[in-house]
Coordinates of C-alpha atoms in Angstrom, one line a residue:
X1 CA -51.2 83.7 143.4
X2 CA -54.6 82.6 143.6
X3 CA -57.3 84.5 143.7
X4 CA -60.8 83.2 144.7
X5 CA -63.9 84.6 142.7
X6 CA -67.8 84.0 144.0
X7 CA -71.1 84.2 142.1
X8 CA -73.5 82.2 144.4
X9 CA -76.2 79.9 144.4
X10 CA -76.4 76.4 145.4
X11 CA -77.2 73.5 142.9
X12 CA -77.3 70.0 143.3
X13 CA -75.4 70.1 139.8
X14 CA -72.6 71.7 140.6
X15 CA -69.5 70.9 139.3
X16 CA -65.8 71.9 139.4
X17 CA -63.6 71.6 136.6
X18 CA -60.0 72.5 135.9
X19 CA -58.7 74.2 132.1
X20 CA -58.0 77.2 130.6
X21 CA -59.9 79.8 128.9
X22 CA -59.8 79.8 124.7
X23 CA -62.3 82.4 124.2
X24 CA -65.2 85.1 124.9
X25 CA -67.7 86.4 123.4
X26 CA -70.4 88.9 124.5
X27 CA -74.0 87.7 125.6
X28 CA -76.8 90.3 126.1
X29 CA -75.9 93.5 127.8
X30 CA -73.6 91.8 130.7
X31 CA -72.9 87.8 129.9
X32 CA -70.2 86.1 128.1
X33 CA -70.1 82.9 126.8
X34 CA -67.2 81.4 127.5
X35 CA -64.9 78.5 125.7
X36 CA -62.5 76.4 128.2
X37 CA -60.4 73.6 127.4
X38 CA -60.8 71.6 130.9
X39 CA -59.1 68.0 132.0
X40 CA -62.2 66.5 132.7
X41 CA -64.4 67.5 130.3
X42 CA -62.7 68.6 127.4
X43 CA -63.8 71.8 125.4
X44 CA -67.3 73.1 126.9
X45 CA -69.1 76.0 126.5
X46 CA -70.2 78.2 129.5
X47 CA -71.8 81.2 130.2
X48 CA -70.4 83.4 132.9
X49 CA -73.8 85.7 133.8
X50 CA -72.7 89.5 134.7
X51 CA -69.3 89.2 134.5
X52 CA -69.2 92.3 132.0
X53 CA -70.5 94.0 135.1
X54 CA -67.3 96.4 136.4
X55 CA -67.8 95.2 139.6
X56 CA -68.6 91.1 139.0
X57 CA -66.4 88.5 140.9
X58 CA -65.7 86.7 137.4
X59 CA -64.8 89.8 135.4
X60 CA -61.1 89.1 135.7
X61 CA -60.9 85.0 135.5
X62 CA -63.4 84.5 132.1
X63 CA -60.3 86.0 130.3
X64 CA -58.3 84.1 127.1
X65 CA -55.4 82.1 128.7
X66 CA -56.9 82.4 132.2
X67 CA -56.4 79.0 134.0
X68 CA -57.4 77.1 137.1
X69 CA -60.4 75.7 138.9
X70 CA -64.2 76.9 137.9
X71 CA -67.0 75.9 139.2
X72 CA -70.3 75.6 137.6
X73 CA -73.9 74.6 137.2
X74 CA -74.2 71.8 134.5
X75 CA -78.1 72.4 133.2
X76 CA -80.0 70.3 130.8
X77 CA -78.0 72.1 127.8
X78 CA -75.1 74.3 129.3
X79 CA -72.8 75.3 132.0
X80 CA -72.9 78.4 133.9
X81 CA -70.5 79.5 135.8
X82 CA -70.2 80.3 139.6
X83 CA -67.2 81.3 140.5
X84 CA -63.3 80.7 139.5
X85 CA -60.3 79.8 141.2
X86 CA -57.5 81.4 139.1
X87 CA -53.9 79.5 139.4
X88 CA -52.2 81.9 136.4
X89 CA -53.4 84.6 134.4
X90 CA -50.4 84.9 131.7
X91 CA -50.5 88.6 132.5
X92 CA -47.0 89.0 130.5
X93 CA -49.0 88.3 127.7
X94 CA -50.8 91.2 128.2
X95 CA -47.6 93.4 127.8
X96 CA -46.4 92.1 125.0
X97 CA -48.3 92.2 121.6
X98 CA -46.3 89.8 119.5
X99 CA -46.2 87.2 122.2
X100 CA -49.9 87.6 122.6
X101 CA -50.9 86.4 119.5
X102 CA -48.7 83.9 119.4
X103 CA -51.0 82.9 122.2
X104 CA -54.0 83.8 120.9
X105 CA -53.3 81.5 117.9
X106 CA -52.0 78.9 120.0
X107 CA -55.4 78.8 121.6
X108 CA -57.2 78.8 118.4
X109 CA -55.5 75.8 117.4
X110 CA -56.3 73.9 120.3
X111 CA -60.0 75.0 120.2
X112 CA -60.1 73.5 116.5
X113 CA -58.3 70.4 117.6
X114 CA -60.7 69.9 120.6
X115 CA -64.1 68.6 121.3
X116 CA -66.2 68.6 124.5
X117 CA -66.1 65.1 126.5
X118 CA -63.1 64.2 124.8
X119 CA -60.2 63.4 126.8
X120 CA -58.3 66.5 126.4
X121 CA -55.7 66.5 129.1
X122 CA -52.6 66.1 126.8
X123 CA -53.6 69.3 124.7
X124 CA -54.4 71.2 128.2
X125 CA -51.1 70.3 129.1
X126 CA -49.3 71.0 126.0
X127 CA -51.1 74.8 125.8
X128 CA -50.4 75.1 129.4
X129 CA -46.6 74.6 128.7
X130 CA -46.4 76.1 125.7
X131 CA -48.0 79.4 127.1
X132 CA -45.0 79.4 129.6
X133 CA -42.1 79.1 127.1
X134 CA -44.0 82.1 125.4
X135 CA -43.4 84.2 128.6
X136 CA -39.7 82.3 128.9
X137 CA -37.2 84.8 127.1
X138 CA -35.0 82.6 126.3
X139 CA -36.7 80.5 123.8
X140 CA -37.5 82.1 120.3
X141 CA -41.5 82.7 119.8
X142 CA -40.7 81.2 116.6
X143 CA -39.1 77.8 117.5
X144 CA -42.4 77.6 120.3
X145 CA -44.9 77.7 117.3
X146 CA -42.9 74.9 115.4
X147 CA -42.8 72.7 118.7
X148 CA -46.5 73.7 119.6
X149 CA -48.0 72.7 115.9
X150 CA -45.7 69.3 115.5
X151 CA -46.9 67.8 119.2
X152 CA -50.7 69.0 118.5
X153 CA -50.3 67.0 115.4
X154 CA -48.7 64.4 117.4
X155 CA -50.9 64.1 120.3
X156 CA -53.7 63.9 117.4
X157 CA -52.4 61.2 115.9
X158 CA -51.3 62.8 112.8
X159 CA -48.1 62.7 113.2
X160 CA -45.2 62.2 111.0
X161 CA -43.1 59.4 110.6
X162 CA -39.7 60.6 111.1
X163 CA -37.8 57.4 112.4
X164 CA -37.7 55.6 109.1
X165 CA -39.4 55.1 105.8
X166 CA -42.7 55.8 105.5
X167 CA -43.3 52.6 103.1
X168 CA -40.8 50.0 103.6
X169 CA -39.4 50.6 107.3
X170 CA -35.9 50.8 106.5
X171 CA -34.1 53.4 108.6
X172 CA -30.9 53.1 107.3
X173 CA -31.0 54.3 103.8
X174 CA -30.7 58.0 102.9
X175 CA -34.3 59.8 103.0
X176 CA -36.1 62.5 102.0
X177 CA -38.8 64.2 104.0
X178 CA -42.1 64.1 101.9
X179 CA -45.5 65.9 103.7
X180 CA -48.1 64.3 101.1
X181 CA -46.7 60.8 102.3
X182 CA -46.5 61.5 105.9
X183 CA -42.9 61.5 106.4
X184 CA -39.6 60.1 105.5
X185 CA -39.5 58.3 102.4
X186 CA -36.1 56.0 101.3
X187 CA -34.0 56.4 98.5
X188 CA -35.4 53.1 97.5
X189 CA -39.2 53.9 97.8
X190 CA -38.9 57.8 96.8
X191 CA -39.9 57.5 93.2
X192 CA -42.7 59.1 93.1
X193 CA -42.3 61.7 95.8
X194 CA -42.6 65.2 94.1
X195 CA -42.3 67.3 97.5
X196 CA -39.2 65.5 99.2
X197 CA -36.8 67.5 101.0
X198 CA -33.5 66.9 102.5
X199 CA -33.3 67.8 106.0
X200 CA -30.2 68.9 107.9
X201 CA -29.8 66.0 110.3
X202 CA -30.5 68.3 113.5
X203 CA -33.9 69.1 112.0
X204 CA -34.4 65.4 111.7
X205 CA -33.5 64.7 115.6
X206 CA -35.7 67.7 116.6
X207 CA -38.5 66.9 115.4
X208 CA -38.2 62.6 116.8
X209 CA -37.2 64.6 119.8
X210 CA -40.8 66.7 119.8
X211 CA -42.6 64.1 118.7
X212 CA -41.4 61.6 121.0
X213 CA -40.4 63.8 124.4
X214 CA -42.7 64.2 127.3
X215 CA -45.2 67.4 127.3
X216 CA -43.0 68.9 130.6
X217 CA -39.4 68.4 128.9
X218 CA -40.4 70.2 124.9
X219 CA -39.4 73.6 125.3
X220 CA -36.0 72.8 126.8
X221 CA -33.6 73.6 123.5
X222 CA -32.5 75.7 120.5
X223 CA -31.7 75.2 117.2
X224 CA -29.8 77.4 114.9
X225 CA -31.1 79.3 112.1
X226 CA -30.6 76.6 109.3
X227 CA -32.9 74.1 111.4
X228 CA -35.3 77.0 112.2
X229 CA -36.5 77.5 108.3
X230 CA -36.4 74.1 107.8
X231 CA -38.7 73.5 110.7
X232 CA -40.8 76.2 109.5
X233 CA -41.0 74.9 105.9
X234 CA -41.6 71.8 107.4
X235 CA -45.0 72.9 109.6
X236 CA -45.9 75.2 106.8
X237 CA -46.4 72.4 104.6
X238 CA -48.1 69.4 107.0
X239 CA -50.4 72.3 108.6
X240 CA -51.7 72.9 104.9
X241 CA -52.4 69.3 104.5
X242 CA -54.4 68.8 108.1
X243 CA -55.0 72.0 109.7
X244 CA -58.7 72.8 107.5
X245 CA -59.2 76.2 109.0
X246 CA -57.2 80.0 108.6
X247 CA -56.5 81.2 112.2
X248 CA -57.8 85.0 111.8
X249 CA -54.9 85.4 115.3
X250 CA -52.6 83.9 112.9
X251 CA -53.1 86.5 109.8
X252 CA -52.8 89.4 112.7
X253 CA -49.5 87.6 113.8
X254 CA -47.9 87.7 110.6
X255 CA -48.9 91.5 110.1
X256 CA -46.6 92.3 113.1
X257 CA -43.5 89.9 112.5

């Protein structure tokens, strides 16, 4: 459904861009300034006047996970927002806690991964997608973080090398999956590794898969338990090394699992 939402005045800097909401924050008695992810600007900042109001057109589309078209005016030093075109709200989100958060720190993530008039579009797409496996029932909320973290890494060019050794190249030796070199390390070159681990080799092929599949085809398979704590050991240990920030979503998500 799409809903369209008017605040108007005209302005020869107007300006229509398309992303997703990250986060609000109260301005004043009635404003909000507002954090979106967009495709053709990356992350800006904008303030969406009155839209605390009860009755304001944007009161509904300034939301976390809202996405679609908004329009604004681009001043000297900010945006301001007109009116929004909302394409999908995630309002299943809203009914379930656990999944919320997981969406709520997905969208932290991005927003500390993102900068404004960076091109942006792959992590767009990637939140976009992952924010409809979260609402999929079918796919473990779990197994979604895992995916979500290793392609942000990925599309951020930290990525793991999990197609052969780290150091030498050689893909045909038995390896061990080291964090603090960046990936998989040979039997040959692993004598100095103090944090290898031996992955199951469906672990392995997962992760090649999400580091090398297309944004639209990632959420599209499950793995059994063994491969889902190594996955998570896995993430647990390169987010420590890259990710420089706690995710205060994050801490609430672990108090509920």
């Amino acid at each position: 459904m799409i809903l369209l939402l008017t605040e108007g005045r005209n302005n020869v800097n107007q300006i229509v861009l398309t992303g997703m909401v990250l986060s609000t924050a109260p301005v004043g008695e009635y404003d909000r300034r507002v954090v979106i992810l967009t495709k053709e600007q990356g992350k800006i900042s904008a303030f969406a006047k009155g839209s605390r109001r009860p009755n304001s057109p944007l009161v509904g589309a300034v939301n976390p996970f809202s996405f679609g078209e908004f329009t604004m005016y681009e001043g000297r030093t900010s945006y301001t927002i007109q009116s929004a075109s909302i394409t999908n709200y995630f309002a299943e989100l809203r009914e379930d806690v656990v999944g919320a958060y997981y969406g709520f720190y997905f969208l932290e993530f991005a927003s500390y991964y993102t900068k404004e008039y960076n091109d942006e579009r792959e992590m767009l797409k990637l939140l976009y997608q992952t924010l409809r496996a979260l609402i999929n029932p079918h796919i473990p909320n779990q197994l979604i973080r895992y995916i979500f973290e290793l392609k942000a890494l990925t599309i951020n060019g930290q990525a793991p090398q999990v197609f052969q050794c780290v150091q030498c190249g050689a893909s045909d030796r038995p390896a061990v999956f080291s964090a603090a070199k960046g990936g998989l390390v040979c039997s040959e070159c692993g004598a100095d590794v103090i944090d290898g681990m031996i992955l199951d080799n469906s672990t392995l092929y997962s992760m090649q898969y999400i580091e090398s599949a297309k944004i639209e085809k990632l959420y599209t398979f499950t793995v059994s338990d063994k491969v889902m704590d190594e996955l998570g050991k896995v993430m647990r240990r390169l987010t420590e090394i890259y990710v420089d920030k706690h995710f205060k979503s994050l801490e609430i998500l672990e108090t509920l699992l």
